[in-house]
């Protein structure tokens, strides 16, 4: 009876989550700590985990390129998978269109990916006064990419969608209904200024 109860309470599907970030091998290395703090400030990141996550993405891309470069130049796997990897990097603007060889993937840095985050682009396109304000705008659902409302600061923007970044139609900045404080102030102005003396 107990065995049946246990089986019934288990989830329907087994999920296998892989780690999205990898902690540094030496936690108190001064040069790395300083470099991470600089990146945190420059790109308005929330914590070190965001840097470690991008580090792992870059490491995986470089590892894939390294493995493909060990194969023969006319190997079908190298041609097919290499082209797919480069196409993906070009679509997201991580590599410029002019760099069409796998060797360029090996020189990728964390900055290449951080530059393509929605948070960075919202700031650089002038929608926000700082990267920190850009993050707040995104989290408070003021920003859309095309017709899609995006509230994830780490969203990687494709090159074709970069010009479609704008304020959402529901946002006060995009012609939507005024915010809570503005509505309250408008109500107070129209209702009278009896409370101002207090």
Backbone as a chain_set.jsonl record, in Angstrom:
{"seq": "XXXXXXXXXXXXXXXXXXXXXXXXXXXXXXXXXXXXXXXXXXXXXXXXXXXXXXXXXXXXXXXXXXXXXXXXXXXXXXXXXXXXXXXXXXXXXXXXXXXXXXXXXXXXXXXXXXXXXXXXXXXXXXXXXXXXXXXXXXXXXXXXXXXXXXXXXXXXXXXXXXXXXXXXXXXXXXXXXXXXXXXXXXXXXXXXXXXXXX", "coords": {"N": [[0.83, -1.209, 0.0], [1.891, 1.281, 0.834], [3.892, 1.558, -1.076], [2.401, 1.961, -3.418], [1.211, 4.428, -2.892], [3.453, 6.079, -2.883], [4.235, 5.909, -5.56], [2.076, 7.117, -6.829], [2.269, 9.757, -5.963], [4.476, 10.722, -7.238], [6.027, 12.862, -9.736], [4.666, 13.271, -13.098], [6.458, 13.229, -15.283], [9.941, 12.583, -15.535], [12.404, 14.952, -14.901], [15.444, 16.261, -16.106], [17.627, 18.439, -15.151], [20.24, 20.391, -16.345], [23.199, 22.034, -15.139], [23.259, 25.57, -15.177], [25.246, 27.348, -14.756], [28.719, 27.704, -13.753], [30.697, 27.585, -10.951], [33.605, 29.537, -10.015], [36.906, 28.059, -10.005], [38.899, 28.907, -8.264], [37.985, 30.679, -5.627], [38.759, 33.166, -4.463], [40.397, 34.816, -6.057], [42.079, 37.66, -6.794], [42.351, 39.235, -9.211], [40.375, 38.164, -10.906], [38.083, 38.625, -9.371], [38.036, 41.432, -9.33], [37.729, 41.955, -12.07], [35.229, 40.808, -12.5], [33.602, 42.443, -10.879], [33.82, 44.829, -12.275], [32.528, 44.157, -14.676], [29.97, 43.66, -13.649], [29.16, 46.253, -12.874], [29.369, 47.646, -15.306], [27.535, 46.427, -17.068], [25.252, 46.366, -15.585], [24.46, 44.114, -13.988], [22.76, 41.668, -11.92], [23.912, 39.833, -10.109], [26.894, 37.805, -9.415], [26.399, 35.339, -10.476], [25.139, 35.691, -12.904], [27.244, 36.438, -14.561], [28.796, 34.124, -14.425], [27.103, 32.347, -15.667], [27.076, 33.258, -18.324], [29.77, 32.901, -18.84], [29.888, 30.095, -18.887], [28.316, 29.584, -21.149], [29.926, 30.728, -23.167], [32.182, 29.099, -22.88], [31.135, 26.619, -23.671], [30.535, 27.116, -26.365], [33.09, 27.642, -27.389], [34.311, 25.218, -26.861], [32.857, 23.488, -28.519], [33.613, 24.525, -31.007], [36.368, 24.041, -30.918], [36.448, 21.234, -30.902], [35.354, 20.709, -33.411], [37.294, 21.814, -35.043], [39.333, 20.009, -34.839], [38.667, 18.024, -36.567], [38.837, 16.774, -40.001], [39.072, 19.082, -42.764], [37.15, 18.765, -44.78], [35.31, 17.156, -43.651], [32.023, 15.919, -43.2], [30.597, 16.366, -40.786], [31.993, 18.483, -39.597], [31.598, 20.504, -41.516], [28.765, 20.763, -41.568], [27.903, 21.109, -38.804], [29.627, 23.164, -38.027], [28.876, 25.267, -39.742], [26.285, 25.638, -38.784], [26.741, 26.486, -36.141], [28.172, 28.901, -36.571], [26.223, 30.309, -38.014], [24.244, 30.656, -36.079], [25.592, 32.285, -34.229], [26.018, 34.543, -35.83], [23.379, 35.316, -36.326], [22.56, 36.216, -33.833], [24.24, 38.307, -33.518], [26.571, 38.031, -32.134], [28.954, 37.315, -33.274], [30.501, 39.191, -35.885], [29.218, 39.465, -39.273], [31.275, 39.301, -41.112], [33.186, 37.582, -40.103], [33.708, 34.438, -40.784], [34.791, 32.002, -40.087], [35.659, 29.136, -38.093], [37.745, 29.618, -36.361], [37.442, 32.144, -35.313], [35.514, 31.816, -33.381], [36.853, 30.805, -31.228], [38.031, 33.009, -30.122], [36.063, 34.315, -28.764], [34.557, 36.36, -26.209], [33.236, 37.076, -22.896], [32.14, 39.608, -22.987], [31.219, 39.861, -25.629], [28.805, 38.473, -25.636], [27.394, 39.709, -23.539], [26.993, 42.23, -24.619], [24.892, 41.818, -26.338], [22.644, 41.492, -24.851], [19.252, 42.236, -23.9], [18.943, 44.194, -21.954], [21.328, 45.726, -22.134], [21.075, 46.715, -24.759], [18.711, 48.218, -24.634], [19.552, 50.338, -23.071], [21.667, 51.356, -24.681], [20.322, 52.117, -26.973], [18.995, 54.292, -26.14], [16.607, 54.277, -24.668], [16.638, 54.243, -21.955], [18.148, 55.942, -19.138], [20.291, 54.835, -17.837], [22.061, 51.662, -17.429], [20.98, 50.397, -15.287], [18.469, 51.532, -14.967], [17.424, 50.619, -17.336], [17.21, 47.879, -16.803], [15.208, 47.928, -14.846], [13.031, 48.96, -16.315], [12.628, 46.832, -18.09], [11.984, 44.691, -16.377], [9.65, 45.707, -15.274], [7.912, 45.488, -17.333], [7.839, 47.324, -19.504], [9.008, 47.187, -21.951], [9.098, 46.039, -25.325], [9.833, 43.594, -27.877], [9.469, 43.757, -31.105], [6.303, 42.443, -31.489], [6.289, 41.108, -29.186], [6.165, 41.162, -25.73], [8.758, 41.579, -23.511], [10.155, 40.571, -20.499], [12.591, 39.88, -19.47], [15.772, 40.594, -18.569], [18.144, 39.378, -19.515], [17.594, 38.472, -22.015], [18.545, 37.495, -25.227], [19.046, 39.414, -28.063], [18.181, 39.128, -31.42], [19.85, 40.089, -34.467], [18.15, 40.933, -36.515], [15.942, 41.722, -35.059], [16.702, 43.905, -33.612], [16.072, 46.562, -34.309], [13.43, 46.587, -33.691], [12.981, 46.965, -31.048], [11.164, 48.561, -28.56], [9.007, 50.754, -26.564], [6.33, 49.148, -24.818], [2.862, 48.93, -25.837], [1.099, 49.119, -23.737], [2.49, 50.466, -21.847], [3.119, 53.459, -19.932], [5.104, 55.02, -21.078], [4.936, 54.384, -23.697], [2.653, 55.47, -24.745], [0.524, 54.395, -23.423], [-1.868, 53.88, -20.708], [-1.629, 56.296, -18.053], [0.762, 56.089, -15.279], [0.418, 54.801, -11.843], [1.037, 56.775, -9.846], [0.905, 59.165, -11.303], [-1.756, 59.136, -12.096], [-2.949, 59.379, -9.607], [-2.047, 61.928, -8.828], [-3.243, 63.499, -10.824], [-5.897, 63.094, -10.167], [-6.0, 64.268, -7.644], [-5.482, 66.943, -8.313], [-7.718, 67.589, -9.86], [-9.7, 67.098, -8.013], [-9.372, 68.963, -5.961], [-7.367, 70.957, -3.645], [-7.272, 70.424, -0.857], [-5.88, 68.777, 0.9], [-3.251, 69.588, 0.84], [-2.24, 71.315, 2.79], [-1.494, 69.901, 5.006]], "CA": [[0.0, 0.0, 0.0], [2.792, 2.446, 0.907], [4.579, 1.647, -2.364], [1.44, 2.529, -4.383], [1.045, 5.842, -2.568], [4.667, 6.759, -3.335], [4.215, 6.002, -7.016], [1.033, 8.076, -7.234], [2.657, 11.13, -5.638], [5.629, 11.129, -8.046], [5.632, 13.654, -10.906], [4.339, 12.491, -14.295], [7.655, 13.035, -16.101], [11.208, 12.84, -14.853], [13.116, 16.042, -15.559], [16.875, 16.239, -15.828], [18.105, 19.799, -15.369], [21.693, 20.548, -16.3], [23.574, 23.289, -14.476], [23.337, 26.685, -16.127], [26.456, 28.124, -14.481], [29.79, 26.949, -13.1], [31.402, 28.481, -10.026], [35.056, 29.579, -10.286], [37.711, 27.055, -9.306], [39.565, 29.596, -7.141], [36.97, 31.687, -5.295], [39.242, 34.466, -3.96], [41.448, 35.317, -6.935], [41.807, 39.108, -6.824], [42.201, 39.758, -10.58], [39.07, 37.749, -11.412], [37.052, 39.336, -8.594], [37.999, 42.825, -9.816], [37.173, 41.942, -13.428], [33.781, 40.524, -12.374], [32.931, 43.64, -10.343], [33.791, 45.801, -13.372], [31.452, 43.718, -15.578], [28.689, 43.866, -12.948], [28.809, 47.667, -12.954], [29.281, 48.111, -16.695], [26.341, 45.887, -17.729], [24.113, 46.432, -14.656], [24.016, 42.761, -13.669], [22.227, 41.522, -10.567], [24.869, 39.112, -9.253], [28.006, 37.136, -10.103], [25.895, 34.155, -11.162], [24.84, 36.071, -14.29], [28.519, 36.385, -15.287], [29.205, 32.721, -14.506], [26.227, 31.702, -16.649], [27.582, 33.635, -19.65], [31.071, 32.227, -18.954], [29.644, 28.705, -19.274], [27.849, 29.61, -22.545], [31.103, 30.973, -24.012], [33.032, 27.899, -22.798], [30.512, 25.563, -24.479], [30.706, 27.478, -27.782], [34.498, 27.471, -27.747], [34.592, 23.77, -26.829], [32.272, 22.918, -29.743], [34.466, 24.953, -32.129], [37.655, 23.344, -30.778], [36.257, 19.84, -31.324], [35.137, 20.693, -34.865], [38.559, 22.155, -35.71], [40.222, 18.837, -34.84], [38.268, 17.152, -37.679], [39.325, 17.146, -41.33], [38.377, 20.27, -43.275], [36.015, 18.369, -45.625], [34.463, 16.232, -42.883], [30.625, 16.414, -43.242], [30.193, 16.849, -39.464], [32.593, 19.812, -39.4], [30.944, 21.459, -42.421], [27.364, 20.951, -41.181], [27.773, 21.678, -37.452], [30.364, 24.429, -38.012], [28.02, 26.271, -40.385], [25.148, 25.892, -37.885], [27.249, 27.276, -35.011], [28.468, 30.258, -37.05], [24.958, 30.966, -38.375], [23.577, 31.055, -34.835], [26.345, 33.411, -33.668], [25.771, 35.703, -36.689], [21.983, 35.739, -36.131], [22.447, 36.951, -32.563], [25.17, 39.434, -33.53], [27.702, 37.767, -31.238], [30.084, 37.43, -34.209], [30.141, 39.968, -37.079], [28.994, 38.665, -40.495], [32.533, 39.153, -41.873], [33.992, 36.498, -39.517], [32.991, 33.222, -41.188], [35.604, 30.813, -39.825], [35.533, 28.633, -36.722], [38.831, 30.159, -35.53], [36.958, 33.349, -34.622], [34.709, 31.403, -32.22], [37.789, 30.585, -30.118], [38.401, 34.297, -29.509], [34.875, 34.927, -28.146], [34.673, 36.724, -24.793], [31.976, 37.309, -22.192], [31.614, 40.904, -23.438], [30.496, 39.684, -26.893], [27.428, 38.056, -25.345], [26.749, 40.731, -22.695], [26.61, 43.354, -25.491], [23.673, 41.478, -27.072], [21.511, 41.372, -23.923], [18.213, 43.26, -24.084], [19.222, 45.28, -21.005], [22.385, 46.582, -22.699], [20.59, 47.376, -25.966], [17.724, 49.237, -24.24], [20.335, 51.503, -22.635], [22.449, 51.92, -25.786], [19.413, 52.72, -27.953], [18.509, 55.546, -25.574], [15.302, 54.177, -24.008], [16.852, 54.42, -20.519], [19.281, 56.827, -18.834], [21.398, 54.01, -17.354], [21.786, 50.221, -17.565], [20.156, 49.984, -14.146], [17.096, 51.92, -15.308], [17.005, 49.708, -18.412], [16.79, 46.625, -16.167], [13.923, 48.175, -14.173], [12.021, 49.076, -17.378], [12.343, 45.5, -18.643], [11.291, 43.907, -15.337], [8.308, 46.271, -15.057], [7.141, 45.192, -18.549], [7.687, 48.508, -20.35], [9.754, 47.017, -23.202], [8.721, 44.932, -26.209], [10.685, 43.347, -29.047], [8.422, 43.472, -32.087], [5.001, 42.394, -30.805], [6.466, 40.291, -27.981], [6.561, 41.876, -24.519], [9.855, 40.808, -22.902], [10.489, 41.073, -19.153], [13.805, 39.181, -19.031], [16.913, 41.439, -18.954], [19.212, 38.626, -20.182], [17.092, 38.055, -23.334], [19.494, 37.802, -26.298], [18.302, 40.002, -29.17], [18.695, 38.832, -32.756], [20.205, 41.282, -35.234], [16.963, 41.374, -37.26], [14.949, 42.288, -34.136], [17.278, 45.015, -32.842], [15.343, 47.798, -34.618], [12.04, 46.448, -33.257], [12.889, 47.226, -29.602], [10.391, 49.787, -28.317], [8.148, 50.678, -25.387], [5.103, 48.406, -25.1], [1.688, 49.799, -26.02], [0.426, 49.277, -22.444], [3.36, 51.249, -20.97], [2.916, 54.915, -19.966], [6.114, 55.608, -21.957], [4.594, 54.059, -25.078], [1.327, 55.982, -25.082], [-0.521, 53.668, -22.689], [-2.508, 54.558, -19.573], [-0.621, 56.854, -17.129], [1.092, 55.258, -14.126], [-0.387, 54.94, -10.626], [1.295, 58.058, -9.166], [0.408, 60.243, -12.158], [-3.222, 59.1, -12.017], [-3.322, 59.912, -8.287], [-1.814, 63.378, -8.859], [-4.279, 64.101, -11.671], [-7.153, 63.024, -9.404], [-5.896, 65.282, -6.586], [-5.598, 68.281, -8.931], [-9.112, 67.834, -10.281], [-10.576, 67.007, -6.83], [-9.182, 70.068, -5.022], [-6.096, 70.912, -2.941], [-7.533, 70.568, 0.583], [-4.93, 67.983, 1.696], [-1.876, 70.06, 0.688], [-1.796, 72.087, 3.956], [-1.069, 69.011, 6.09]], "C": [[0.864, 1.259, 0.0], [3.492, 2.675, -0.432], [3.675, 2.303, -3.415], [1.28, 4.019, -4.159], [2.25, 6.641, -3.074], [4.665, 6.954, -4.84], [3.221, 7.062, -7.485], [1.474, 9.515, -7.01], [3.851, 11.624, -6.454], [5.165, 11.96, -9.243], [5.452, 12.783, -12.146], [5.579, 12.224, -15.148], [8.896, 13.337, -15.268], [11.95, 13.937, -15.611], [14.58, 16.011, -15.145], [17.437, 17.624, -16.158], [19.63, 19.826, -15.314], [22.014, 21.896, -15.676], [23.737, 24.386, -15.514], [24.558, 27.553, -15.873], [27.47, 27.243, -13.758], [30.564, 27.923, -12.217], [32.899, 28.448, -10.314], [35.814, 28.557, -9.448], [38.414, 27.669, -8.104], [38.699, 30.782, -6.746], [37.513, 33.062, -4.917], [40.42, 35.019, -4.755], [41.176, 36.792, -7.228], [41.542, 39.641, -8.229], [40.812, 39.421, -11.13], [37.949, 38.483, -10.699], [36.906, 40.777, -9.084], [37.364, 42.907, -11.2], [35.662, 41.712, -13.388], [33.024, 41.742, -11.857], [32.802, 44.713, -11.417], [32.654, 45.46, -14.34], [30.073, 43.948, -14.959], [28.218, 45.308, -13.087], [28.549, 48.122, -14.374], [27.979, 47.671, -17.362], [25.129, 45.833, -16.799], [23.563, 45.071, -14.281], [23.605, 42.66, -12.207], [23.24, 40.871, -9.633], [25.932, 38.408, -10.1], [27.511, 35.935, -10.916], [25.576, 34.462, -12.63], [26.107, 36.043, -15.146], [28.936, 34.93, -15.483], [28.375, 31.976, -15.548], [26.723, 31.989, -18.081], [28.941, 32.983, -19.894], [30.896, 30.798, -19.447], [29.17, 28.626, -20.73], [29.034, 29.777, -23.504], [31.987, 29.728, -24.045], [32.468, 26.779, -23.676], [30.683, 25.844, -25.971], [32.144, 27.216, -28.231], [34.874, 25.99, -27.786], [34.076, 23.108, -28.109], [33.149, 23.262, -30.948], [35.797, 24.212, -32.114], [37.543, 21.899, -31.284], [36.082, 19.745, -32.839], [36.434, 20.974, -35.625], [39.54, 20.978, -35.73], [39.89, 17.894, -35.997], [38.894, 17.634, -38.992], [38.48, 18.285, -41.894], [37.132, 19.91, -44.083], [35.119, 17.334, -44.938], [33.029, 16.771, -42.867], [30.156, 16.975, -41.898], [30.724, 18.261, -39.236], [31.888, 20.859, -40.277], [29.545, 21.799, -41.911], [27.238, 21.664, -39.826], [28.498, 23.022, -37.329], [29.54, 25.556, -38.602], [26.857, 26.647, -39.475], [25.568, 26.785, -36.709], [27.505, 28.723, -35.426], [27.191, 31.017, -37.4], [24.244, 31.484, -37.131], [24.259, 32.282, -34.227], [26.136, 34.685, -34.5], [24.358, 36.238, -36.485], [21.821, 36.584, -34.874], [23.432, 38.113, -32.478], [26.356, 39.254, -32.602], [29.007, 37.818, -32.039], [29.644, 38.298, -35.384], [30.029, 39.064, -38.31], [30.291, 38.392, -41.254], [33.377, 37.981, -41.36], [33.285, 35.163, -39.737], [33.811, 31.959, -40.988], [35.5, 30.436, -38.353], [36.608, 29.193, -35.796], [38.37, 31.377, -34.735], [36.129, 33.014, -33.382], [35.611, 31.234, -31.0], [38.162, 31.887, -29.417], [37.196, 35.014, -28.895], [35.143, 35.26, -26.683], [33.283, 36.928, -24.205], [31.322, 38.601, -22.697], [30.8, 40.782, -24.724], [29.034, 39.316, -26.653], [26.703, 39.118, -24.521], [26.286, 41.938, -23.519], [25.285, 43.101, -26.2], [22.476, 41.275, -26.157], [20.518, 42.51, -24.166], [18.491, 44.463, -23.177], [20.245, 46.264, -21.567], [21.859, 47.383, -23.884], [19.553, 48.455, -25.648], [18.442, 50.507, -23.797], [21.026, 52.168, -23.823], [21.573, 52.579, -26.848], [18.708, 53.954, -27.398], [17.124, 55.487, -24.935], [15.421, 54.416, -22.501], [18.1, 55.275, -20.303], [20.493, 56.046, -18.341], [21.05, 52.538, -17.555], [20.875, 49.744, -16.441], [18.694, 50.35, -14.401], [16.549, 51.015, -16.416], [16.499, 48.399, -17.819], [15.42, 46.784, -15.515], [12.794, 48.249, -15.206], [11.612, 47.702, -17.9], [11.55, 44.678, -17.634], [9.874, 44.418, -15.1], [7.455, 46.243, -16.329], [6.847, 46.438, -19.39], [8.233, 48.281, -21.76], [9.195, 45.841, -23.997], [9.761, 44.801, -27.32], [9.737, 42.881, -30.144], [7.076, 43.528, -31.375], [5.104, 41.668, -29.471], [6.927, 41.152, -26.807], [7.597, 41.016, -23.786], [10.174, 41.409, -21.535], [11.706, 40.347, -18.578], [15.018, 39.974, -19.495], [17.992, 40.697, -19.742], [18.784, 38.093, -21.549], [18.086, 38.46, -24.414], [18.72, 38.235, -27.547], [18.974, 39.632, -30.484], [18.958, 40.134, -33.502], [18.979, 41.838, -35.959], [15.918, 42.042, -36.369], [15.445, 43.533, -33.404], [16.511, 46.321, -33.072], [13.894, 47.76, -34.141], [11.88, 46.659, -31.756], [12.181, 48.562, -29.4], [9.641, 49.645, -27.003], [6.869, 49.942, -25.756], [3.915, 49.355, -25.151], [0.938, 50.027, -24.713], [1.228, 50.166, -21.492], [3.024, 52.736, -21.053], [3.904, 55.615, -20.9], [5.781, 55.375, -23.43], [3.194, 54.488, -25.462], [0.193, 55.246, -24.392], [-1.09, 54.522, -21.567], [-1.436, 55.097, -18.633], [-0.401, 55.943, -15.924], [0.269, 55.605, -12.899], [-0.218, 56.309, -9.971], [0.734, 59.218, -9.984], [-1.115, 60.297, -12.109], [-3.687, 59.704, -10.693], [-3.157, 61.429, -8.259], [-2.865, 64.099, -9.683], [-5.611, 64.149, -10.93], [-7.157, 64.097, -8.318], [-6.054, 66.691, -7.154], [-7.037, 68.587, -9.291], [-10.05, 67.845, -9.077], [-10.436, 68.174, -5.877], [-7.908, 69.885, -4.237], [-6.265, 71.089, -1.433], [-6.454, 69.886, 1.43], [-3.522, 68.566, 1.69], [-1.338, 70.773, 1.919], [-1.209, 71.189, 5.035], [0.403, 68.719, 6.063]], "O": [[0.596, 2.196, -0.751], [3.668, 3.811, -0.872], [4.143, 3.114, -4.214], [1.22, 4.793, -5.114], [2.097, 7.733, -3.621], [5.039, 8.014, -5.343], [3.495, 7.811, -8.423], [1.1, 10.402, -7.777], [4.207, 12.8, -6.381], [4.042, 11.789, -9.718], [6.014, 11.691, -12.234], [5.742, 11.125, -15.678], [8.896, 14.225, -14.416], [12.105, 13.855, -16.829], [14.908, 15.766, -13.984], [17.691, 17.932, -17.322], [20.235, 19.344, -14.356], [21.18, 22.801, -15.688], [24.284, 24.16, -16.593], [24.879, 28.413, -16.694], [27.132, 26.186, -13.226], [31.028, 28.962, -12.686], [33.411, 27.442, -10.804], [35.416, 28.232, -8.329], [38.518, 27.041, -7.051], [38.675, 31.79, -7.453], [36.786, 34.048, -5.04], [41.332, 35.62, -4.187], [40.162, 37.131, -7.838], [40.608, 40.419, -8.425], [40.153, 40.264, -11.737], [36.982, 38.914, -11.327], [35.793, 41.28, -9.233], [36.567, 43.804, -11.477], [34.909, 42.333, -14.137], [31.931, 42.045, -12.335], [31.799, 45.425, -11.471], [31.91, 46.341, -14.774], [29.135, 44.371, -15.635], [27.05, 45.57, -13.375], [27.621, 48.891, -14.627], [27.381, 48.43, -18.125], [24.084, 45.308, -17.184], [22.348, 44.875, -14.255], [24.036, 43.45, -11.367], [23.409, 41.308, -8.494], [25.876, 38.416, -11.33], [28.122, 35.559, -11.917], [25.725, 33.599, -13.495], [26.058, 35.669, -16.317], [29.375, 34.544, -16.566], [28.879, 31.083, -16.229], [26.782, 31.096, -18.926], [29.239, 32.561, -21.011], [31.643, 30.333, -20.308], [29.565, 27.721, -21.465], [29.141, 29.075, -24.51], [32.484, 29.342, -25.103], [33.222, 26.073, -24.345], [30.943, 24.929, -26.752], [32.387, 26.651, -29.297], [35.655, 25.561, -28.636], [34.759, 22.278, -28.708], [33.403, 22.413, -31.803], [36.299, 23.802, -33.16], [38.418, 21.406, -31.996], [36.592, 18.823, -33.474], [36.65, 20.442, -36.714], [40.466, 20.952, -36.541], [40.715, 17.062, -36.375], [39.41, 18.748, -39.079], [37.31, 18.431, -41.541], [36.158, 20.664, -44.079], [34.272, 16.714, -45.581], [32.82, 17.945, -42.56], [29.403, 17.949, -41.864], [30.005, 19.131, -38.744], [31.618, 21.971, -39.823], [29.176, 22.97, -41.828], [26.559, 22.685, -39.712], [28.041, 23.913, -36.613], [29.495, 26.658, -38.057], [26.478, 27.815, -39.392], [24.852, 27.712, -36.331], [27.11, 29.657, -34.728], [27.076, 32.212, -37.126], [23.711, 32.593, -37.12], [23.589, 33.207, -33.766], [26.083, 35.782, -33.945], [24.144, 37.45, -36.469], [21.047, 37.542, -34.849], [23.459, 38.829, -31.476], [27.07, 40.213, -32.312], [30.029, 38.301, -31.552], [28.511, 38.159, -35.845], [30.674, 38.018, -38.376], [30.406, 37.386, -41.953], [34.198, 37.443, -42.103], [32.383, 34.796, -38.984], [33.56, 30.949, -41.644], [35.286, 31.284, -37.487], [36.415, 29.241, -34.581], [38.842, 31.618, -33.624], [36.045, 33.812, -32.448], [35.189, 31.488, -29.871], [38.562, 31.874, -28.253], [37.291, 36.19, -28.545], [35.865, 34.537, -25.997], [32.285, 36.948, -24.926], [30.1, 38.677, -22.818], [29.815, 41.497, -24.908], [28.14, 39.778, -27.362], [25.531, 39.401, -24.77], [25.306, 42.592, -23.166], [24.619, 44.046, -26.622], [21.396, 40.923, -26.631], [20.898, 43.604, -24.585], [18.298, 45.609, -23.582], [20.059, 47.479, -21.49], [22.147, 48.573, -24.014], [19.514, 49.49, -26.313], [18.004, 51.616, -24.103], [20.985, 53.39, -23.966], [22.018, 53.491, -27.545], [17.919, 54.589, -28.097], [16.521, 56.53, -24.682], [14.436, 54.75, -21.843], [18.987, 55.333, -21.155], [21.615, 56.546, -18.418], [19.897, 52.197, -17.818], [20.096, 48.807, -16.615], [17.791, 49.573, -14.091], [15.363, 50.686, -16.432], [15.485, 47.863, -18.266], [14.571, 45.898, -15.613], [11.726, 47.671, -15.003], [10.433, 47.431, -18.126], [10.558, 44.041, -17.991], [8.988, 43.635, -14.759], [6.409, 46.889, -16.398], [5.748, 46.59, -19.921], [7.966, 49.072, -22.664], [8.863, 44.795, -23.44], [10.466, 45.753, -27.656], [9.258, 41.747, -30.119], [6.742, 44.527, -30.737], [4.137, 41.613, -28.712], [7.971, 41.8, -26.887], [7.333, 39.854, -23.478], [10.432, 42.608, -21.421], [11.842, 40.212, -17.362], [15.282, 40.032, -20.696], [18.688, 41.308, -20.554], [19.529, 37.342, -22.177], [18.44, 39.635, -24.516], [17.847, 37.512, -28.026], [20.183, 39.8, -30.644], [18.354, 41.162, -33.198], [18.783, 43.052, -36.018], [15.102, 42.831, -36.848], [14.688, 44.151, -32.655], [16.321, 47.099, -32.138], [13.201, 48.777, -34.18], [10.771, 46.548, -31.233], [12.557, 49.57, -29.998], [9.626, 48.574, -26.394], [6.371, 50.085, -26.873], [3.953, 50.446, -24.582], [0.216, 51.016, -24.582], [0.717, 50.578, -20.451], [2.679, 53.228, -22.127], [3.596, 56.671, -21.453], [6.282, 56.082, -24.305], [2.607, 53.941, -26.395], [-0.973, 55.445, -24.732], [-0.832, 55.722, -21.485], [-0.422, 54.43, -18.424], [-1.259, 55.129, -15.585], [-0.485, 56.577, -12.901], [-1.202, 56.937, -9.583], [0.154, 60.149, -9.426], [-1.699, 61.38, -12.084], [-4.674, 60.438, -10.645], [-4.015, 62.14, -7.734], [-3.33, 65.174, -9.305], [-6.361, 65.118, -11.046], [-8.171, 64.756, -8.089], [-6.697, 67.538, -6.534], [-7.526, 69.694, -9.064], [-11.079, 68.519, -9.103], [-11.317, 68.37, -5.04], [-7.397, 68.768, -4.157], [-5.499, 71.816, -0.801], [-6.142, 70.341, 2.53], [-2.67, 68.103, 2.447], [-0.123, 70.847, 2.102], [-0.486, 71.678, 5.904], [0.903, 67.985, 6.915]]}, "num_chains": 1, "name": "protein.A"}
